[in-house]
């Protein structure tokens, strides 16, 4: 049965000491987070010194078993003694009550646990209601229907009470105001002081809200003083209620109208007793003790059953022990098995030792294989060197042939050009010859015409003579002279046209040549700046200059465990350029190319695996297969005074060094900064050919940052440009030094660009000036041509007029003159025609000679080209042979590597075998010292014999139930189970005994609670009756569970037996019941007292007395908060600071009655 949540708590130091208990409370409902609530009553009121230690001596049947039938007997065990000591207890209680009533005590508000405010929205008859309570005494007054009781109902529901406990409705939705869909209740609790509930979280106040919907659902919100929601759990609300001991479900703590009427007017003696035990929590504590006793009974049952089980376990242990002793007597049969076991253990060691001998033999075989493959590798290396030299020799011869054919090709081109020129000249001469012949025939025809015209003119002149002819002839002559003068001026002007055109074309050509130079300089600056920016971006990033997917490839390589040898790469990350040689970084980046992004592996399996990984991450890269054994180049390097690529690099891996030597000959590539010195080193070396040098790289003196590679094969020299890289270097360099070098290069390139731009501007100005001069010349030429045309036209007009208007006397002379000119021209054309025929014959002869020379040159070129083709085929064949030799060489080294790996694995196996033999020998030594193994018997043979003997022994053991070890283990297990059961039983016995002692102690305290609370209630009741000069007694019959009152209102009567409440008037009965209620309240520990319509059955006299008595009682209850509801006026109550009166507004017009379906206010 699970414990019920606690609604009261007490503070205990141990089971025998009680500290200032204010009321009875169940310890089953205690929680570690709840604080103890101590009494604020007068010191010494509940102390041992007042009651005396003898008052705690209560008879308890500690040795009786806990049974349900005897629960009431144990509960009422002290009734006789309590009855015997009643007078004594009443006397002492009366003295204490009198001291308590007469003591002048200041009623101070409690620091926490009291109500500060209650708010309702759309609740019962209230649309919006807020009531701010005082910390001590509060009266709520108002006419019927004004909603007074709604405040108490809201308080109960908001603090977690059930709808049925309020007697105002059957469910929560019945409390929602008519016409609304939901209501909200809010209660604000004071939370000051160190004993507040989690003040660091909630602050000085705790606001509890409950929201109820028409659908019947509800929820809580626990807020801090600032309004922040802390929790919405019902459990946290119960924690707060238990912490402050609010006890809103206690019928004596919150008396609603119905409960107040029932208690004050209609309750019987048994009902009053039930109110008494519920209000003082004695009933709850009694129920908890009953549950504990039932649990104790369960333990008693378990103890009985455990005792029977222990007897069975003990019997099993004794039987196992008997079997074990029997097996010990038959243990001699195991001697032979032990002997065979020792022999088998050392037979296994001997087999492993033989395996070690086999491994040693395999290692010797592997060493022989390595020596053989090393010899083969040296042979392949020599073959490769021979193939390399043959290939280089053929390449040199091929280069010489190409150099030899180049002059013939140049001569062939010259002859072809001359032949084409001769052909064009011949065509021009043939055209000129045809033109001369045509002109000659025309001149002869013109001569015949002129002769006929002269004859006709002679005949005409004979018939005519005239007078104006001389004057007009003079004008014609003047116009002719003027036109001829302008023609001479124009001819003289034409002589400068060709020079102007030539100067303009030269200026345009120079400008066109300078323009790409400026563009190239600008591009060089941009590329250099891009490289500088890349250096800035890649600072601190090792992979910044590589493919963006390279990090993913490196991670995949690192995660792969199948590599025999981890690939090395990219190569650029293992090569560092010395800081003093940083100027060569861009040149070397171009020389190495994709090699810097490549990887190196040592075998084909790793090559295939790496290629597969690179495809998966989509980062293709070149892969080389190499040998980690460093190449010996001590005798193949140039003189030490010259820098080589190898000497300016720091290479971390021999694999990388070997690949750069093989693929780029870095040990034989000399670096010389000066271009002339580099040329002389290769082509003018006193030794003929530079020692151990394949090529030499220098800086291009004409192009900053660019390089030139000089090489020489045989007698043929070669020069190739080396373009600098336009990307950040992949070599490992000092980033700051690289940046400084790049900045210096950028500055130099900018200077060259500015100079080129300045020169281009000068050429542009010259080009524009030459173009303007040509334009001015053409404009002047146009003016001269127009003037000449006008003068010529004027001459033609005058001549035509002369011919038309005057006699044609001069025509005969003109015709004679034209005839003479034509005859002279005909003679000249005949001469030119003869000359043209002679020149054509001469050109034809030259062309025949040129064709013959062309044929001879072509024959020579064909012969050389045949040699070139033959050498190219040989060079290709030797190149293939060199590649095959290189492949065989690399494969030979790889096979050496494989053989070494095999040997290494064998040596590792030998080491493991030695360790294994040592372990097995150690394990065999634990069995016994080394014993000889019978000849011819292997471990398997011994194992078969051993298994047979085990089988025979197993048959015997089955008869006795197991081996000695098994029987010994079974005996130990049986003993352990028996001793564990005995120990557990002892634990249960101790637990039961401790629980019984504790229960007896708690039952003693419960009896003391009931005795002292009863005595205190009787004394308080008597004292409160005296407030109105009444006499009476409070009778508590615990055995019959009855509580009755006897009151004598007439103090003049001699008898103090009193009258039953049935014989009292309504006011007297209500007054007496109020005294009983106050007496019970004195025994309760809740900080809040609520009472609804307590004076409904009192007349004014009794009401005034009761009101004053309740106020005085409230003031004596230091720190308690009282909420008293009455429909009467409070004019008879004196105003005081500790009394606060809340008057409710009258009900709304037309709403004098509230529907019971929605609750009554």
CSV table of N, CA and C in Angstrom, one decimal, residues 859-950:
chain,number,residue,atom,x,y,z
A,859,UNK,N,65.5,17.3,-102.5
A,859,UNK,CA,66.1,16.0,-102.4
A,859,UNK,C,67.0,15.9,-101.1
A,860,UNK,N,67.7,17.0,-100.8
A,860,UNK,CA,68.5,17.0,-99.6
A,860,UNK,C,67.6,16.9,-98.3
A,861,UNK,N,66.5,17.7,-98.4
A,861,UNK,CA,65.6,17.7,-97.2
A,861,UNK,C,65.0,16.3,-97.0
A,862,UNK,N,64.6,15.7,-98.2
A,862,UNK,CA,64.0,14.3,-98.1
A,862,UNK,C,65.0,13.4,-97.4
A,863,UNK,N,66.3,13.5,-97.8
A,863,UNK,CA,67.3,12.6,-97.3
A,863,UNK,C,67.4,12.8,-95.8
A,864,UNK,N,67.5,14.1,-95.4
A,864,UNK,CA,67.6,14.3,-93.9
A,864,UNK,C,66.3,13.9,-93.2
A,865,UNK,N,65.2,14.2,-93.8
A,865,UNK,CA,63.9,13.9,-93.2
A,865,UNK,C,63.8,12.4,-93.0
A,866,UNK,N,64.3,11.6,-94.0
A,866,UNK,CA,64.3,10.2,-93.8
A,866,UNK,C,65.1,9.7,-92.6
A,867,UNK,N,66.2,10.4,-92.4
A,867,UNK,CA,67.0,10.1,-91.2
A,867,UNK,C,66.3,10.5,-90.0
A,868,UNK,N,65.6,11.7,-90.0
A,868,UNK,CA,64.8,12.1,-88.9
A,868,UNK,C,63.8,11.1,-88.5
A,869,UNK,N,63.0,10.7,-89.5
A,869,UNK,CA,61.9,9.7,-89.3
A,869,UNK,C,62.5,8.4,-88.7
A,870,UNK,N,63.6,8.0,-89.2
A,870,UNK,CA,64.2,6.8,-88.7
A,870,UNK,C,64.7,7.0,-87.3
A,871,UNK,N,65.2,8.2,-87.0
A,871,UNK,CA,65.7,8.4,-85.6
A,871,UNK,C,64.5,8.6,-84.6
A,872,UNK,N,63.4,9.2,-85.2
A,872,UNK,CA,62.2,9.3,-84.3
A,872,UNK,C,61.7,8.0,-84.0
A,873,UNK,N,61.6,7.1,-85.0
A,873,UNK,CA,61.1,5.7,-84.7
A,873,UNK,C,62.0,5.1,-83.7
A,874,UNK,N,63.4,5.3,-83.9
A,874,UNK,CA,64.3,4.7,-82.9
A,874,UNK,C,64.2,5.3,-81.6
A,875,UNK,N,64.0,6.6,-81.6
A,875,UNK,CA,63.8,7.3,-80.3
A,875,UNK,C,62.6,6.8,-79.5
A,876,UNK,N,61.5,6.6,-80.3
A,876,UNK,CA,60.2,6.1,-79.7
A,876,UNK,C,60.4,4.7,-79.2
A,877,UNK,N,61.2,3.9,-80.0
A,877,UNK,CA,61.4,2.5,-79.5
A,877,UNK,C,62.3,2.5,-78.3
A,878,UNK,N,63.3,3.3,-78.3
A,878,UNK,CA,64.2,3.4,-77.1
A,878,UNK,C,63.5,4.0,-75.9
A,879,UNK,N,62.6,4.9,-76.2
A,879,UNK,CA,61.8,5.5,-75.1
A,879,UNK,C,60.9,4.4,-74.4
A,880,UNK,N,60.3,3.6,-75.3
A,880,UNK,CA,59.5,2.5,-74.8
A,880,UNK,C,60.4,1.5,-74.0
A,881,UNK,N,61.6,1.3,-74.6
A,881,UNK,CA,62.5,0.4,-73.9
A,881,UNK,C,62.9,1.0,-72.6
A,882,UNK,N,63.2,2.3,-72.5
A,882,UNK,CA,63.5,3.0,-71.2
A,882,UNK,C,62.4,2.9,-70.2
A,883,UNK,N,61.1,3.1,-70.7
A,883,UNK,CA,60.0,3.0,-69.8
A,883,UNK,C,59.9,1.5,-69.3
A,884,UNK,N,60.1,0.6,-70.2
A,884,UNK,CA,60.0,-0.8,-69.8
A,884,UNK,C,61.1,-1.2,-68.8
A,885,UNK,N,62.3,-0.6,-69.1
A,885,UNK,CA,63.4,-0.9,-68.1
A,885,UNK,C,63.1,-0.2,-66.8
A,886,UNK,N,62.5,1.0,-66.8
A,886,UNK,CA,62.1,1.7,-65.6
A,886,UNK,C,61.1,0.9,-64.8
A,887,UNK,N,60.1,0.4,-65.6
A,887,UNK,CA,59.1,-0.4,-64.9
A,887,UNK,C,59.6,-1.7,-64.3
A,888,UNK,N,60.5,-2.4,-65.1
A,888,UNK,CA,61.1,-3.6,-64.5
A,888,UNK,C,62.0,-3.3,-63.3
A,889,UNK,N,62.7,-2.1,-63.4
A,889,UNK,CA,63.5,-1.7,-62.3
A,889,UNK,C,62.6,-1.5,-61.0
A,890,UNK,N,61.5,-0.7,-61.2
A,890,UNK,CA,60.6,-0.4,-60.1
A,890,UNK,C,60.0,-1.7,-59.6
A,891,UNK,N,59.6,-2.6,-60.5
A,891,UNK,CA,59.0,-3.8,-60.1
A,891,UNK,C,60.0,-4.7,-59.4
A,892,UNK,N,61.3,-4.6,-59.8
A,892,UNK,CA,62.3,-5.4,-59.1
A,892,UNK,C,62.4,-4.9,-57.6
A,893,UNK,N,62.5,-3.6,-57.5
A,893,UNK,CA,62.6,-3.0,-56.2
A,893,UNK,C,61.3,-3.3,-55.3
A,894,UNK,N,60.2,-3.3,-56.0
A,894,UNK,CA,58.9,-3.7,-55.3
A,894,UNK,C,59.0,-5.1,-54.9
A,895,UNK,N,59.5,-6.0,-55.7
A,895,UNK,CA,59.6,-7.4,-55.3
A,895,UNK,C,60.6,-7.6,-54.2
A,896,UNK,N,61.6,-6.8,-54.2
A,896,UNK,CA,62.5,-6.8,-53.0
A,896,UNK,C,61.8,-6.3,-51.7
A,897,UNK,N,61.0,-5.3,-51.9
A,897,UNK,CA,60.2,-4.8,-50.8
A,897,UNK,C,59.2,-5.9,-50.3
A,898,UNK,N,58.6,-6.6,-51.3
A,898,UNK,CA,57.6,-7.7,-50.9
A,898,UNK,C,58.4,-8.8,-50.2
A,899,UNK,N,59.6,-9.1,-50.7
A,899,UNK,CA,60.4,-10.2,-50.0
A,899,UNK,C,60.8,-9.7,-48.6
A,900,UNK,N,61.1,-8.5,-48.5
A,900,UNK,CA,61.5,-8.0,-47.2
A,900,UNK,C,60.3,-8.0,-46.3
A,901,UNK,N,59.1,-7.6,-46.8
A,901,UNK,CA,57.9,-7.7,-46.0
A,901,UNK,C,57.6,-9.1,-45.6
A,902,UNK,N,57.8,-10.0,-46.5
A,902,UNK,CA,57.6,-11.5,-46.2
A,902,UNK,C,58.5,-11.9,-45.1
A,903,UNK,N,59.7,-11.5,-45.2
A,903,UNK,CA,60.7,-11.8,-44.1
A,903,UNK,C,60.3,-11.1,-42.8
A,904,UNK,N,59.9,-9.9,-42.9
A,904,UNK,CA,59.5,-9.2,-41.7
A,904,UNK,C,58.3,-9.9,-41.0
A,905,UNK,N,57.3,-10.3,-41.9
A,905,UNK,CA,56.2,-11.1,-41.3
A,905,UNK,C,56.7,-12.4,-40.7
A,906,UNK,N,57.6,-13.1,-41.4
A,906,UNK,CA,58.1,-14.3,-40.8
A,906,UNK,C,58.8,-14.1,-39.5
A,907,UNK,N,59.6,-13.0,-39.4
A,907,UNK,CA,60.3,-12.6,-38.2
A,907,UNK,C,59.3,-12.3,-37.1
A,908,UNK,N,58.2,-11.6,-37.5
A,908,UNK,CA,57.2,-11.3,-36.6
A,908,UNK,C,56.5,-12.6,-36.1
A,909,UNK,N,56.3,-13.5,-37.1
A,909,UNK,CA,55.7,-14.8,-36.7
A,909,UNK,C,56.6,-15.6,-35.7
A,910,UNK,N,57.9,-15.4,-36.0
A,910,UNK,CA,58.9,-16.1,-35.1
A,910,UNK,C,58.8,-15.5,-33.7
A,911,UNK,N,58.7,-14.2,-33.7
A,911,UNK,CA,58.6,-13.5,-32.3
A,911,UNK,C,57.4,-14.0,-31.6
A,912,UNK,N,56.3,-14.0,-32.4
A,912,UNK,CA,55.0,-14.4,-31.8
A,912,UNK,C,55.1,-15.9,-31.4
A,913,UNK,N,55.7,-16.7,-32.2
A,913,UNK,CA,55.9,-18.1,-31.9
A,913,UNK,C,56.7,-18.3,-30.6
A,914,UNK,N,57.8,-17.5,-30.5
A,914,UNK,CA,58.6,-17.6,-29.3
A,914,UNK,C,57.8,-17.2,-28.1
A,915,UNK,N,57.0,-16.1,-28.2
A,915,UNK,CA,56.1,-15.7,-27.1
A,915,UNK,C,55.1,-16.8,-26.8
A,916,UNK,N,54.6,-17.4,-27.9
A,916,UNK,CA,53.6,-18.4,-27.7
A,916,UNK,C,54.2,-19.6,-27.0
A,917,UNK,N,55.4,-20.0,-27.4
A,917,UNK,CA,56.1,-21.2,-26.8
A,917,UNK,C,56.4,-20.8,-25.3
A,918,UNK,N,56.8,-19.6,-25.1
A,918,UNK,CA,57.0,-19.2,-23.7
A,918,UNK,C,55.8,-19.3,-22.8
A,919,UNK,N,54.6,-18.8,-23.4
A,919,UNK,CA,53.4,-18.8,-22.7
A,919,UNK,C,52.9,-20.2,-22.5
A,920,UNK,N,53.0,-21.1,-23.5
A,920,UNK,CA,52.6,-22.5,-23.4
A,920,UNK,C,53.5,-23.2,-22.4
A,921,UNK,N,54.8,-22.9,-22.4
A,921,UNK,CA,55.7,-23.6,-21.5
A,921,UNK,C,55.4,-23.1,-20.1
A,922,UNK,N,55.1,-21.8,-19.9
A,922,UNK,CA,54.7,-21.3,-18.6
A,922,UNK,C,53.4,-22.0,-18.1
A,923,UNK,N,52.5,-22.1,-19.0
A,923,UNK,CA,51.2,-22.8,-18.6
A,923,UNK,C,51.5,-24.2,-18.3
A,924,UNK,N,52.3,-24.9,-19.1
A,924,UNK,CA,52.6,-26.3,-18.8
A,924,UNK,C,53.4,-26.4,-17.5
A,925,UNK,N,54.3,-25.4,-17.2
A,925,UNK,CA,55.0,-25.5,-15.9
A,925,UNK,C,54.1,-25.3,-14.8
A,926,UNK,N,53.0,-24.6,-15.0
A,926,UNK,CA,52.0,-24.5,-13.9
A,926,UNK,C,51.4,-25.9,-13.6
A,927,UNK,N,51.3,-26.7,-14.6
A,927,UNK,CA,50.7,-28.1,-14.4
A,927,UNK,C,51.7,-28.9,-13.8
A,928,UNK,N,53.0,-28.9,-14.3
A,928,UNK,CA,54.1,-29.7,-13.7
A,928,UNK,C,55.4,-29.3,-14.3
A,929,UNK,N,56.5,-29.8,-13.7
A,929,UNK,CA,57.8,-29.6,-14.4
A,929,UNK,C,57.8,-30.4,-15.7
A,930,UNK,N,58.8,-30.1,-16.5
A,930,UNK,CA,58.8,-30.7,-17.9
A,930,UNK,C,59.0,-32.2,-17.7
A,931,UNK,N,58.2,-32.9,-18.4
A,931,UNK,CA,58.2,-34.4,-18.4
A,931,UNK,C,58.5,-34.9,-19.8
A,932,UNK,N,59.2,-36.1,-19.9
A,932,UNK,CA,59.4,-36.6,-21.3
A,932,UNK,C,58.1,-37.1,-21.9
A,933,UNK,N,58.0,-36.9,-23.2
A,933,UNK,CA,56.8,-37.4,-23.9
A,933,UNK,C,57.1,-38.7,-24.5
A,934,UNK,N,56.3,-39.7,-24.4
A,934,UNK,CA,56.6,-41.0,-25.0
A,934,UNK,C,56.9,-40.9,-26.5
A,935,UNK,N,57.9,-41.5,-27.0
A,935,UNK,CA,58.2,-41.4,-28.4
A,935,UNK,C,57.1,-41.9,-29.3
A,936,UNK,N,56.9,-41.2,-30.4
A,936,UNK,CA,55.8,-41.7,-31.4
A,936,UNK,C,54.4,-41.2,-31.0
A,937,UNK,N,54.3,-40.5,-29.9
A,937,UNK,CA,52.9,-40.1,-29.5
A,937,UNK,C,52.9,-38.6,-29.6
A,938,UNK,N,51.8,-38.2,-30.4
A,938,UNK,CA,51.6,-36.7,-30.5
A,938,UNK,C,50.6,-36.2,-29.5
A,939,UNK,N,50.4,-34.9,-29.5
A,939,UNK,CA,49.4,-34.3,-28.5
A,939,UNK,C,48.0,-34.9,-28.8
A,940,UNK,N,47.7,-35.1,-30.1
A,940,UNK,CA,46.4,-35.6,-30.5
A,940,UNK,C,46.2,-37.0,-29.9
A,941,UNK,N,47.3,-37.8,-30.0
A,941,UNK,CA,47.2,-39.2,-29.5
A,941,UNK,C,47.0,-39.2,-28.0
A,942,UNK,N,47.7,-38.3,-27.3
A,942,UNK,CA,47.5,-38.2,-25.9
A,942,UNK,C,46.1,-37.7,-25.5
A,943,UNK,N,45.7,-36.8,-26.4
A,943,UNK,CA,44.3,-36.2,-26.1
A,943,UNK,C,43.3,-37.3,-26.3
A,944,UNK,N,43.4,-38.1,-27.3
A,944,UNK,CA,42.4,-39.2,-27.4
A,944,UNK,C,42.4,-40.2,-26.2
A,945,UNK,N,43.6,-40.5,-25.8
A,945,UNK,CA,43.7,-41.4,-24.6
A,945,UNK,C,43.1,-40.7,-23.4
A,946,UNK,N,43.4,-39.4,-23.3
A,946,UNK,CA,42.8,-38.6,-22.1
A,946,UNK,C,41.3,-38.6,-22.2
A,947,UNK,N,40.8,-38.4,-23.4
A,947,UNK,CA,39.3,-38.3,-23.5
A,947,UNK,C,38.7,-39.6,-23.1
A,948,UNK,N,39.3,-40.7,-23.5
A,948,UNK,CA,38.8,-42.0,-23.2
A,948,UNK,C,38.8,-42.3,-21.7
A,949,UNK,N,39.9,-41.9,-21.0
A,949,UNK,CA,39.9,-42.0,-19.6
A,949,UNK,C,38.9,-41.1,-18.9
A,950,UNK,N,38.7,-39.9,-19.4
A,950,UNK,CA,37.7,-39.0,-18.9
A,950,UNK,C,36.3,-39.6,-19.0
